[in-house]
Amino acid sequence: MLQLRFCPAACVRPQKLILISGVTDITPDTTQDVQHYEKRFKDYLMHQVDLESVYEHVLPGSGSPELTTLHSEGGATVDYIFYSPKRTSTKNQMACKKISEKGLKLLGYLSLLSEDLLWSMNGLPNHIFPSDHLSLVARFQMELDN
């Protein structure tokens, strides 16, 4: 499959393809003013939902990023498991009702892999991982009030 993506025929421009600058060639369209994200949007959406990611997004020890998908351009983290963690609060915080003690306790999760390790298995999908995304699995504990 990898050979098909990078075969020489894929790199040849069809003779009858109409030239549209910035679309059917490799020249970027300079008519549009490239702006940073902050300049394009003047308003931001914020929330008070207390969510935390199951994953650290960096592999312990190596400092390499954890990946959830890998393709020909490289790997990325695009899949997440978010949860509301159980917080412990001080007496002062409980009096002010600023922190809720209800939530989930993370018991464990399935580790993700590094880009180097996934490339050593011929990328994604492969004979071990049949999808182009890795599975995300987490186990939580929820304490119920009686």
mmCIF file of N, CA and C in Angstrom:
data_model
loop_
_atom_site.group_PDB
_atom_site.id
_atom_site.type_symbol
_atom_site.label_atom_id
_atom_site.label_comp_id
_atom_site.label_asym_id
_atom_site.label_seq_id
_atom_site.Cartn_x
_atom_site.Cartn_y
_atom_site.Cartn_z
ATOM 1 N N MET A 1 0.821 -1.195 0.000
ATOM 2 C CA MET A 1 0.000 0.000 0.000
ATOM 3 C C MET A 1 0.859 1.251 0.000
ATOM 4 N N LEU A 2 1.947 1.236 0.776
ATOM 5 C CA LEU A 2 2.828 2.391 0.850
ATOM 6 C C LEU A 2 3.440 2.690 -0.516
ATOM 7 N N GLN A 3 3.737 1.656 -1.296
ATOM 8 C CA GLN A 3 4.311 1.857 -2.615
ATOM 9 C C GLN A 3 3.335 2.587 -3.534
ATOM 10 N N LEU A 4 2.043 2.353 -3.385
ATOM 11 C CA LEU A 4 1.053 3.009 -4.231
ATOM 12 C C LEU A 4 0.977 4.501 -3.946
ATOM 13 N N ARG A 5 1.138 4.890 -2.707
ATOM 14 C CA ARG A 5 1.053 6.305 -2.355
ATOM 15 C C ARG A 5 2.212 7.108 -2.934
ATOM 16 N N PHE A 6 3.362 6.485 -3.096
ATOM 17 C CA PHE A 6 4.544 7.205 -3.535
ATOM 18 C C PHE A 6 5.077 6.699 -4.872
ATOM 19 N N CYS A 7 4.222 6.117 -5.694
ATOM 20 C CA CYS A 7 4.691 5.625 -6.980
ATOM 21 C C CYS A 7 5.004 6.811 -7.900
ATOM 22 N N PRO A 8 5.972 6.683 -8.821
ATOM 23 C CA PRO A 8 6.363 7.792 -9.698
ATOM 24 C C PRO A 8 5.202 8.363 -10.509
ATOM 25 N N ALA A 9 4.252 7.538 -10.895
ATOM 26 C CA ALA A 9 3.123 8.033 -11.689
ATOM 27 C C ALA A 9 2.300 9.066 -10.924
ATOM 28 N N ALA A 10 2.276 8.964 -9.609
ATOM 29 C CA ALA A 10 1.511 9.918 -8.807
ATOM 30 C C ALA A 10 2.166 11.290 -8.788
ATOM 31 N N CYS A 11 3.432 11.367 -9.138
ATOM 32 C CA CYS A 11 4.156 12.644 -9.114
ATOM 33 C C CYS A 11 4.163 13.342 -10.467
ATOM 34 N N VAL A 12 3.565 12.753 -11.488
ATOM 35 C CA VAL A 12 3.538 13.349 -12.828
ATOM 36 C C VAL A 12 2.247 14.135 -12.992
ATOM 37 N N ARG A 13 2.385 15.399 -13.409
ATOM 38 C CA ARG A 13 1.226 16.266 -13.630
ATOM 39 C C ARG A 13 0.527 15.847 -14.925
ATOM 40 N N PRO A 14 -0.781 15.583 -14.880
ATOM 41 C CA PRO A 14 -1.509 15.244 -16.107
ATOM 42 C C PRO A 14 -1.408 16.381 -17.125
ATOM 43 N N GLN A 15 -1.165 16.047 -18.390
ATOM 44 C CA GLN A 15 -0.940 17.057 -19.425
ATOM 45 C C GLN A 15 -2.141 17.970 -19.626
ATOM 46 N N LYS A 16 -3.358 17.467 -19.529
ATOM 47 C CA LYS A 16 -4.548 18.268 -19.813
ATOM 48 C C LYS A 16 -5.142 18.935 -18.576
ATOM 49 N N LEU A 17 -4.452 18.861 -17.456
ATOM 50 C CA LEU A 17 -4.947 19.482 -16.231
ATOM 51 C C LEU A 17 -4.793 20.992 -16.333
ATOM 52 N N ILE A 18 -5.895 21.712 -16.186
ATOM 53 C CA ILE A 18 -5.878 23.172 -16.279
ATOM 54 C C ILE A 18 -5.080 23.729 -15.108
ATOM 55 N N LEU A 19 -4.209 24.708 -15.396
ATOM 56 C CA LEU A 19 -3.382 25.310 -14.358
ATOM 57 C C LEU A 19 -4.175 26.386 -13.625
ATOM 58 N N ILE A 20 -4.432 26.163 -12.363
ATOM 59 C CA ILE A 20 -5.076 27.148 -11.495
ATOM 60 C C ILE A 20 -4.081 27.426 -10.379
ATOM 61 N N SER A 21 -3.515 28.627 -10.391
ATOM 62 C CA SER A 21 -2.475 28.968 -9.430
ATOM 63 C C SER A 21 -2.963 28.775 -7.996
ATOM 64 N N GLY A 22 -2.177 28.083 -7.207
ATOM 65 C CA GLY A 22 -2.517 27.828 -5.815
ATOM 66 C C GLY A 22 -3.441 26.651 -5.610
ATOM 67 N N VAL A 23 -3.960 26.062 -6.703
ATOM 68 C CA VAL A 23 -4.876 24.930 -6.585
ATOM 69 C C VAL A 23 -4.285 23.689 -7.249
ATOM 70 N N THR A 24 -3.966 23.779 -8.539
ATOM 71 C CA THR A 24 -3.450 22.615 -9.260
ATOM 72 C C THR A 24 -1.942 22.673 -9.449
ATOM 73 N N ASP A 25 -1.274 23.555 -8.735
ATOM 74 C CA ASP A 25 0.183 23.566 -8.727
ATOM 75 C C ASP A 25 0.651 23.590 -7.273
ATOM 76 N N ILE A 26 1.935 23.722 -7.066
ATOM 77 C CA ILE A 26 2.445 23.710 -5.692
ATOM 78 C C ILE A 26 2.722 25.114 -5.168
ATOM 79 N N THR A 27 2.195 26.125 -5.858
ATOM 80 C CA THR A 27 2.389 27.506 -5.423
ATOM 81 C C THR A 27 1.277 27.891 -4.458
ATOM 82 N N PRO A 28 1.609 28.377 -3.270
ATOM 83 C CA PRO A 28 0.555 28.787 -2.337
ATOM 84 C C PRO A 28 -0.167 30.038 -2.825
ATOM 85 N N ASP A 29 -1.420 30.158 -2.460
ATOM 86 C CA ASP A 29 -2.225 31.324 -2.827
ATOM 87 C C ASP A 29 -1.839 32.487 -1.924
ATOM 88 N N THR A 30 -1.170 33.485 -2.510
ATOM 89 C CA THR A 30 -0.702 34.629 -1.717
ATOM 90 C C THR A 30 -1.724 35.751 -1.652
ATOM 91 N N THR A 31 -2.871 35.581 -2.302
ATOM 92 C CA THR A 31 -3.881 36.643 -2.257
ATOM 93 C C THR A 31 -4.566 36.703 -0.908
ATOM 94 N N GLN A 32 -4.562 35.600 -0.192
ATOM 95 C CA GLN A 32 -5.185 35.586 1.127
ATOM 96 C C GLN A 32 -4.154 35.980 2.170
ATOM 97 N N ASP A 33 -4.546 36.865 3.050
ATOM 98 C CA ASP A 33 -3.666 37.300 4.124
ATOM 99 C C ASP A 33 -3.586 36.198 5.173
ATOM 100 N N VAL A 34 -2.410 35.636 5.331
ATOM 101 C CA VAL A 34 -2.215 34.578 6.318
ATOM 102 C C VAL A 34 -2.168 35.216 7.696
ATOM 103 N N GLN A 35 -3.067 34.779 8.569
ATOM 104 C CA GLN A 35 -3.135 35.337 9.913
ATOM 105 C C GLN A 35 -2.999 34.225 10.932
ATOM 106 N N HIS A 36 -2.468 34.593 12.057
ATOM 107 C CA HIS A 36 -2.403 33.644 13.151
ATOM 108 C C HIS A 36 -3.801 33.432 13.716
ATOM 109 N N TYR A 37 -3.978 32.323 14.392
ATOM 110 C CA TYR A 37 -5.279 31.968 14.958
ATOM 111 C C TYR A 37 -5.848 33.093 15.814
ATOM 112 N N GLU A 38 -5.009 33.696 16.650
ATOM 113 C CA GLU A 38 -5.485 34.725 17.571
ATOM 114 C C GLU A 38 -6.033 35.938 16.825
ATOM 115 N N LYS A 39 -5.467 36.245 15.666
ATOM 116 C CA LYS A 39 -5.908 37.420 14.913
ATOM 117 C C LYS A 39 -7.166 37.140 14.095
ATOM 118 N N ARG A 40 -7.386 35.897 13.725
ATOM 119 C CA ARG A 40 -8.562 35.572 12.916
ATOM 120 C C ARG A 40 -9.846 35.601 13.722
ATOM 121 N N PHE A 41 -9.759 35.270 14.993
ATOM 122 C CA PHE A 41 -10.944 35.201 15.829
ATOM 123 C C PHE A 41 -10.788 36.156 16.999
ATOM 124 N N LYS A 42 -11.693 37.111 17.087
ATOM 125 C CA LYS A 42 -11.590 38.086 18.180
ATOM 126 C C LYS A 42 -12.218 37.568 19.462
ATOM 127 N N ASP A 43 -13.103 36.592 19.357
ATOM 128 C CA ASP A 43 -13.786 36.056 20.531
ATOM 129 C C ASP A 43 -13.306 34.635 20.811
ATOM 130 N N TYR A 44 -13.306 34.286 22.069
ATOM 131 C CA TYR A 44 -12.912 32.951 22.493
ATOM 132 C C TYR A 44 -14.059 32.316 23.257
ATOM 133 N N LEU A 45 -14.204 31.034 23.101
ATOM 134 C CA LEU A 45 -15.202 30.281 23.842
ATOM 135 C C LEU A 45 -14.513 29.665 25.046
ATOM 136 N N MET A 46 -15.030 29.950 26.226
ATOM 137 C CA MET A 46 -14.466 29.401 27.448
ATOM 138 C C MET A 46 -15.583 28.715 28.217
ATOM 139 N N HIS A 47 -15.226 27.758 29.048
ATOM 140 C CA HIS A 47 -16.218 27.042 29.835
ATOM 141 C C HIS A 47 -15.657 26.753 31.218
ATOM 142 N N GLN A 48 -16.534 26.366 32.104
ATOM 143 C CA GLN A 48 -16.143 26.034 33.471
ATOM 144 C C GLN A 48 -16.220 24.526 33.723
ATOM 145 N N VAL A 49 -16.262 23.750 32.659
ATOM 146 C CA VAL A 49 -16.338 22.305 32.795
ATOM 147 C C VAL A 49 -14.968 21.796 33.238
ATOM 148 N N ASP A 50 -14.959 21.046 34.299
ATOM 149 C CA ASP A 50 -13.717 20.544 34.877
ATOM 150 C C ASP A 50 -13.341 19.230 34.200
ATOM 151 N N LEU A 51 -12.622 19.322 33.093
ATOM 152 C CA LEU A 51 -12.228 18.128 32.348
ATOM 153 C C LEU A 51 -10.717 17.980 32.340
ATOM 154 N N GLU A 52 -10.298 16.730 32.306
ATOM 155 C CA GLU A 52 -8.879 16.409 32.265
ATOM 156 C C GLU A 52 -8.694 15.282 31.258
ATOM 157 N N SER A 53 -7.577 15.272 30.571
ATOM 158 C CA SER A 53 -7.286 14.200 29.626
ATOM 159 C C SER A 53 -6.731 12.991 30.371
ATOM 160 N N VAL A 54 -7.118 11.808 29.941
ATOM 161 C CA VAL A 54 -6.585 10.574 30.511
ATOM 162 C C VAL A 54 -5.084 10.482 30.231
ATOM 163 N N TYR A 55 -4.689 10.927 29.051
ATOM 164 C CA TYR A 55 -3.304 10.778 28.612
ATOM 165 C C TYR A 55 -2.482 12.022 28.925
ATOM 166 N N GLU A 56 -1.173 11.809 29.118
ATOM 167 C CA GLU A 56 -0.248 12.908 29.407
ATOM 168 C C GLU A 56 0.217 13.585 28.120
ATOM 169 N N HIS A 57 0.091 12.916 26.980
ATOM 170 C CA HIS A 57 0.485 13.394 25.655
ATOM 171 C C HIS A 57 1.989 13.404 25.440
ATOM 172 N N VAL A 58 2.752 12.953 26.431
ATOM 173 C CA VAL A 58 4.202 12.778 26.314
ATOM 174 C C VAL A 58 4.538 11.444 26.974
ATOM 175 N N LEU A 59 5.318 10.631 26.277
ATOM 176 C CA LEU A 59 5.674 9.318 26.821
ATOM 177 C C LEU A 59 6.667 9.466 27.966
ATOM 178 N N PRO A 60 6.424 8.776 29.085
ATOM 179 C CA PRO A 60 7.339 8.878 30.221
ATOM 180 C C PRO A 60 8.728 8.353 29.853
ATOM 181 N N GLY A 61 9.733 9.015 30.356
ATOM 182 C CA GLY A 61 11.108 8.589 30.108
ATOM 183 C C GLY A 61 11.718 9.203 28.867
ATOM 184 N N SER A 62 11.076 9.014 27.712
ATOM 185 C CA SER A 62 11.656 9.490 26.451
ATOM 186 C C SER A 62 11.299 10.940 26.141
ATOM 187 N N GLY A 63 10.154 11.390 26.636
ATOM 188 C CA GLY A 63 9.705 12.740 26.307
ATOM 189 C C GLY A 63 9.119 12.850 24.911
ATOM 190 N N SER A 64 9.011 11.723 24.195
ATOM 191 C CA SER A 64 8.416 11.718 22.854
ATOM 192 C C SER A 64 6.912 11.896 22.962
ATOM 193 N N PRO A 65 6.306 12.541 21.964
ATOM 194 C CA PRO A 65 4.853 12.696 22.020
ATOM 195 C C PRO A 65 4.125 11.365 21.829
ATOM 196 N N GLU A 66 3.020 11.200 22.558
ATOM 197 C CA GLU A 66 2.137 10.047 22.343
ATOM 198 C C GLU A 66 1.328 10.323 21.080
ATOM 199 N N LEU A 67 1.097 9.292 20.290
ATOM 200 C CA LEU A 67 0.330 9.452 19.058
ATOM 201 C C LEU A 67 -0.948 8.635 19.116
ATOM 202 N N THR A 68 -1.981 9.158 18.468
ATOM 203 C CA THR A 68 -3.201 8.370 18.309
ATOM 204 C C THR A 68 -3.432 8.008 16.853
ATOM 205 N N THR A 69 -2.716 8.657 15.927
ATOM 206 C CA THR A 69 -2.826 8.333 14.513
ATOM 207 C C THR A 69 -1.488 8.588 13.838
ATOM 208 N N LEU A 70 -1.273 7.916 12.722
ATOM 209 C CA LEU A 70 -0.029 8.075 11.969
ATOM 210 C C LEU A 70 -0.344 7.912 10.496
ATOM 211 N N HIS A 71 0.124 8.845 9.697
ATOM 212 C CA HIS A 71 -0.049 8.762 8.246
ATOM 213 C C HIS A 71 1.257 9.172 7.580
ATOM 214 N N SER A 72 1.267 9.294 6.268
ATOM 215 C CA SER A 72 2.509 9.546 5.533
ATOM 216 C C SER A 72 3.181 10.861 5.911
ATOM 217 N N GLU A 73 2.436 11.830 6.389
ATOM 218 C CA GLU A 73 3.003 13.125 6.778
ATOM 219 C C GLU A 73 3.538 13.126 8.203
ATOM 220 N N GLY A 74 3.226 12.099 8.971
ATOM 221 C CA GLY A 74 3.690 12.026 10.352
ATOM 222 C C GLY A 74 2.559 11.702 11.298
ATOM 223 N N GLY A 75 2.890 11.682 12.571
ATOM 224 C CA GLY A 75 1.913 11.315 13.585
ATOM 225 C C GLY A 75 1.328 12.517 14.288
ATOM 226 N N ALA A 76 0.200 12.292 14.945
ATOM 227 C CA ALA A 76 -0.470 13.362 15.684
ATOM 228 C C ALA A 76 -1.363 12.755 16.756
ATOM 229 N N THR A 77 -1.731 13.588 17.716
ATOM 230 C CA THR A 77 -2.718 13.208 18.722
ATOM 231 C C THR A 77 -4.010 13.921 18.367
ATOM 232 N N VAL A 78 -4.978 13.174 17.899
ATOM 233 C CA VAL A 78 -6.260 13.761 17.495
ATOM 234 C C VAL A 78 -7.439 13.128 18.232
ATOM 235 N N ASP A 79 -7.179 12.087 18.998
ATOM 236 C CA ASP A 79 -8.234 11.397 19.740
ATOM 237 C C ASP A 79 -7.952 11.550 21.234
ATOM 238 N N TYR A 80 -8.998 11.755 21.991
ATOM 239 C CA TYR A 80 -8.842 12.013 23.421
ATOM 240 C C TYR A 80 -9.932 11.299 24.216
ATOM 241 N N ILE A 81 -9.655 11.046 25.483
ATOM 242 C CA ILE A 81 -10.673 10.674 26.463
ATOM 243 C C ILE A 81 -10.585 11.735 27.548
ATOM 244 N N PHE A 82 -11.633 12.519 27.677
ATOM 245 C CA PHE A 82 -11.704 13.528 28.729
ATOM 246 C C PHE A 82 -12.644 13.032 29.818
ATOM 247 N N TYR A 83 -12.357 13.402 31.040
ATOM 248 C CA TYR A 83 -13.219 13.014 32.153
ATOM 249 C C TYR A 83 -13.168 14.087 33.221
ATOM 250 N N SER A 84 -14.162 14.061 34.101
ATOM 251 C CA SER A 84 -14.195 14.970 35.252
ATOM 252 C C SER A 84 -13.586 14.240 36.436
ATOM 253 N N PRO A 85 -12.383 14.628 36.843
ATOM 254 C CA PRO A 85 -11.724 13.908 37.934
ATOM 255 C C PRO A 85 -12.307 14.249 39.292
ATOM 256 N N LYS A 86 -12.181 13.299 40.206
ATOM 257 C CA LYS A 86 -12.587 13.543 41.589
ATOM 258 C C LYS A 86 -11.499 14.401 42.220
ATOM 259 N N ARG A 87 -11.881 15.525 42.772
ATOM 260 C CA ARG A 87 -10.929 16.452 43.386
ATOM 261 C C ARG A 87 -11.042 16.374 44.895
ATOM 262 N N THR A 88 -9.944 16.562 45.552
ATOM 263 C CA THR A 88 -9.982 16.698 47.004
ATOM 264 C C THR A 88 -9.876 18.179 47.306
ATOM 265 N N SER A 89 -10.686 18.645 48.202
ATOM 266 C CA SER A 89 -10.709 20.076 48.497
ATOM 267 C C SER A 89 -10.445 20.326 49.975
ATOM 268 N N THR A 90 -9.972 21.519 50.240
ATOM 269 C CA THR A 90 -9.731 21.919 51.623
ATOM 270 C C THR A 90 -11.053 22.350 52.249
ATOM 271 N N LYS A 91 -11.075 22.487 53.567
ATOM 272 C CA LYS A 91 -12.293 22.930 54.254
ATOM 273 C C LYS A 91 -12.716 24.309 53.768
ATOM 274 N N ASN A 92 -11.760 25.176 53.514
ATOM 275 C CA ASN A 92 -12.054 26.522 53.042
ATOM 276 C C ASN A 92 -12.718 26.484 51.663
ATOM 277 N N GLN A 93 -12.195 25.640 50.763
ATOM 278 C CA GLN A 93 -12.778 25.512 49.433
ATOM 279 C C GLN A 93 -14.171 24.904 49.502
ATOM 280 N N MET A 94 -14.378 23.947 50.402
ATOM 281 C CA MET A 94 -15.703 23.339 50.542
ATOM 282 C C MET A 94 -16.703 24.363 51.055
ATOM 283 N N ALA A 95 -16.272 25.238 51.963
ATOM 284 C CA ALA A 95 -17.158 26.273 52.490
ATOM 285 C C ALA A 95 -17.584 27.225 51.380
ATOM 286 N N CYS A 96 -16.669 27.511 50.467
ATOM 287 C CA CYS A 96 -16.980 28.405 49.344
ATOM 288 C C CYS A 96 -17.649 27.657 48.194
ATOM 289 N N LYS A 97 -17.704 26.322 48.279
ATOM 290 C CA LYS A 97 -18.290 25.461 47.242
ATOM 291 C C LYS A 97 -17.626 25.685 45.884
ATOM 292 N N LYS A 98 -16.304 25.914 45.896
ATOM 293 C CA LYS A 98 -15.591 26.149 44.643
ATOM 294 C C LYS A 98 -15.167 24.852 43.963
ATOM 295 N N ILE A 99 -14.960 23.807 44.746
ATOM 296 C CA ILE A 99 -14.496 22.546 44.174
ATOM 297 C C ILE A 99 -15.475 21.441 44.534
ATOM 298 N N SER A 100 -15.920 20.739 43.522
ATOM 299 C CA SER A 100 -16.802 19.602 43.754
ATOM 300 C C SER A 100 -15.945 18.380 44.044
ATOM 301 N N GLU A 101 -16.340 17.588 45.020
ATOM 302 C CA GLU A 101 -15.602 16.371 45.336
ATOM 303 C C GLU A 101 -16.086 15.189 44.509
ATOM 304 N N LYS A 102 -17.146 15.368 43.742
ATOM 305 C CA LYS A 102 -17.654 14.280 42.921
ATOM 306 C C LYS A 102 -16.861 14.230 41.621
ATOM 307 N N GLY A 103 -16.743 13.053 41.095
ATOM 308 C CA GLY A 103 -16.022 12.879 39.845
ATOM 309 C C GLY A 103 -15.530 11.454 39.723
ATOM 310 N N LEU A 104 -14.743 11.216 38.704
ATOM 311 C CA LEU A 104 -14.225 9.883 38.436
ATOM 312 C C LEU A 104 -12.780 9.766 38.896
ATOM 313 N N LYS A 105 -12.427 8.576 39.338
ATOM 314 C CA LYS A 105 -11.045 8.286 39.691
ATOM 315 C C LYS A 105 -10.473 7.435 38.566
ATOM 316 N N LEU A 106 -9.395 7.900 37.950
ATOM 317 C CA LEU A 106 -8.747 7.152 36.876
ATOM 318 C C LEU A 106 -7.970 5.992 37.480
ATOM 319 N N LEU A 107 -8.342 4.763 37.095
ATOM 320 C CA LEU A 107 -7.670 3.572 37.611
ATOM 321 C C LEU A 107 -6.546 3.097 36.700
ATOM 322 N N GLY A 108 -6.682 3.333 35.418
ATOM 323 C CA GLY A 108 -5.657 2.902 34.476
ATOM 324 C C GLY A 108 -6.064 3.210 33.054
ATOM 325 N N TYR A 109 -5.099 3.091 32.142
ATOM 326 C CA TYR A 109 -5.379 3.346 30.734
ATOM 327 C C TYR A 109 -4.405 2.560 29.865
ATOM 328 N N LEU A 110 -4.808 2.332 28.632
ATOM 329 C CA LEU A 110 -3.976 1.642 27.655
ATOM 330 C C LEU A 110 -2.945 2.628 27.128
ATOM 331 N N SER A 111 -1.675 2.263 27.213
ATOM 332 C CA SER A 111 -0.599 3.162 26.779
ATOM 333 C C SER A 111 -0.645 3.391 25.277
ATOM 334 N N LEU A 112 -0.240 4.584 24.878
ATOM 335 C CA LEU A 112 -0.092 4.908 23.464
ATOM 336 C C LEU A 112 1.361 4.672 23.065
ATOM 337 N N LEU A 113 1.660 4.830 21.781
ATOM 338 C CA LEU A 113 2.994 4.528 21.271
ATOM 339 C C LEU A 113 3.624 5.761 20.630
ATOM 340 N N SER A 114 4.934 5.695 20.430
ATOM 341 C CA SER A 114 5.661 6.799 19.800
ATOM 342 C C SER A 114 5.655 6.633 18.282
ATOM 343 N N GLU A 115 5.977 7.708 17.591
ATOM 344 C CA GLU A 115 6.036 7.668 16.132
ATOM 345 C C GLU A 115 7.113 6.692 15.656
ATOM 346 N N ASP A 116 8.276 6.705 16.295
ATOM 347 C CA ASP A 116 9.363 5.795 15.904
ATOM 348 C C ASP A 116 8.943 4.335 16.019
ATOM 349 N N LEU A 117 8.278 3.997 17.101
ATOM 350 C CA LEU A 117 7.842 2.616 17.296
ATOM 351 C C LEU A 117 6.801 2.215 16.253
ATOM 352 N N LEU A 118 5.874 3.117 15.952
ATOM 353 C CA LEU A 118 4.853 2.802 14.947
ATOM 354 C C LEU A 118 5.466 2.657 13.552
ATOM 355 N N TRP A 119 6.444 3.502 13.217
ATOM 356 C CA TRP A 119 7.102 3.355 11.910
ATOM 357 C C TRP A 119 7.880 2.042 11.834
ATOM 358 N N SER A 120 8.418 1.575 12.967
ATOM 359 C CA SER A 120 9.138 0.295 12.961
ATOM 360 C C SER A 120 8.197 -0.873 12.668
ATOM 361 N N MET A 121 6.888 -0.652 12.843
ATOM 362 C CA MET A 121 5.873 -1.667 12.516
ATOM 363 C C MET A 121 5.199 -1.345 11.187
ATOM 364 N N ASN A 122 5.872 -0.557 10.341
ATOM 365 C CA ASN A 122 5.366 -0.155 9.020
ATOM 366 C C ASN A 122 4.192 0.805 9.102
ATOM 367 N N GLY A 123 4.132 1.617 10.147
ATOM 368 C CA GLY A 123 3.091 2.642 10.252
ATOM 369 C C GLY A 123 1.733 2.064 10.590
ATOM 370 N N LEU A 124 0.717 2.876 10.384
ATOM 371 C CA LEU A 124 -0.672 2.471 10.622
ATOM 372 C C LEU A 124 -1.464 2.580 9.326
ATOM 373 N N PRO A 125 -2.381 1.698 9.062
ATOM 374 C CA PRO A 125 -2.662 0.435 9.744
ATOM 375 C C PRO A 125 -1.573 -0.593 9.428
ATOM 376 N N ASN A 126 -1.523 -1.636 10.244
ATOM 377 C CA ASN A 126 -0.574 -2.724 10.015
ATOM 378 C C ASN A 126 -1.186 -4.031 10.520
ATOM 379 N N HIS A 127 -0.397 -5.086 10.544
ATOM 380 C CA HIS A 127 -0.932 -6.407 10.921
ATOM 381 C C HIS A 127 -1.312 -6.487 12.401
ATOM 382 N N ILE A 128 -0.803 -5.587 13.235
ATOM 383 C CA ILE A 128 -1.154 -5.585 14.658
ATOM 384 C C ILE A 128 -2.308 -4.625 14.938
ATOM 385 N N PHE A 129 -2.246 -3.446 14.324
ATOM 386 C CA PHE A 129 -3.279 -2.415 14.496
ATOM 387 C C PHE A 129 -3.986 -2.205 13.158
ATOM 388 N N PRO A 130 -5.187 -2.755 12.977
ATOM 389 C CA PRO A 130 -5.856 -2.716 11.679
ATOM 390 C C PRO A 130 -6.502 -1.378 11.329
ATOM 391 N N SER A 131 -6.350 -0.366 12.167
ATOM 392 C CA SER A 131 -6.919 0.955 11.900
ATOM 393 C C SER A 131 -5.787 1.969 11.797
ATOM 394 N N ASP A 132 -6.083 3.135 11.224
ATOM 395 C CA ASP A 132 -5.068 4.188 11.194
ATOM 396 C C ASP A 132 -5.100 5.024 12.475
ATOM 397 N N HIS A 133 -5.930 4.629 13.436
ATOM 398 C CA HIS A 133 -5.970 5.255 14.763
ATOM 399 C C HIS A 133 -5.760 4.172 15.811
ATOM 400 N N LEU A 134 -5.015 4.504 16.855
ATOM 401 C CA LEU A 134 -4.844 3.571 17.963
ATOM 402 C C LEU A 134 -6.078 3.590 18.858
ATOM 403 N N SER A 135 -6.339 2.479 19.504
ATOM 404 C CA SER A 135 -7.475 2.398 20.430
ATOM 405 C C SER A 135 -7.153 3.148 21.714
ATOM 406 N N LEU A 136 -8.130 3.853 22.220
ATOM 407 C CA LEU A 136 -8.014 4.525 23.508
ATOM 408 C C LEU A 136 -8.897 3.780 24.492
ATOM 409 N N VAL A 137 -8.313 3.376 25.613
ATOM 410 C CA VAL A 137 -9.052 2.624 26.622
ATOM 411 C C VAL A 137 -8.672 3.167 27.987
ATOM 412 N N ALA A 138 -9.677 3.399 28.821
ATOM 413 C CA ALA A 138 -9.415 3.852 30.190
ATOM 414 C C ALA A 138 -10.393 3.169 31.131
ATOM 415 N N ARG A 139 -9.968 3.005 32.379
ATOM 416 C CA ARG A 139 -10.834 2.426 33.404
ATOM 417 C C ARG A 139 -10.959 3.444 34.528
ATOM 418 N N PHE A 140 -12.218 3.663 34.940
ATOM 419 C CA PHE A 140 -12.514 4.650 35.977
ATOM 420 C C PHE A 140 -13.259 4.001 37.133
ATOM 421 N N GLN A 141 -13.235 4.672 38.265
ATOM 422 C CA GLN A 141 -14.044 4.279 39.419
ATOM 423 C C GLN A 141 -14.932 5.462 39.765
ATOM 424 N N MET A 142 -16.209 5.166 39.989
ATOM 425 C CA MET A 142 -17.149 6.202 40.391
ATOM 426 C C MET A 142 -17.749 5.798 41.727
ATOM 427 N N GLU A 143 -17.627 6.659 42.706
ATOM 428 C CA GLU A 143 -18.205 6.383 44.016
ATOM 429 C C GLU A 143 -19.612 6.961 44.062
ATOM 430 N N LEU A 144 -20.561 6.110 44.418
ATOM 431 C CA LEU A 144 -21.954 6.537 44.497
ATOM 432 C C LEU A 144 -22.322 6.831 45.942
ATOM 433 N N ASP A 145 -23.062 7.912 46.136
ATOM 434 C CA ASP A 145 -23.561 8.226 47.478
ATOM 435 C C ASP A 145 -24.745 7.324 47.779
ATOM 436 N N ASN A 146 -24.826 6.812 48.990
ATOM 437 C CA ASN A 146 -25.942 5.936 49.375
ATOM 438 C C ASN A 146 -27.144 6.733 49.761
#
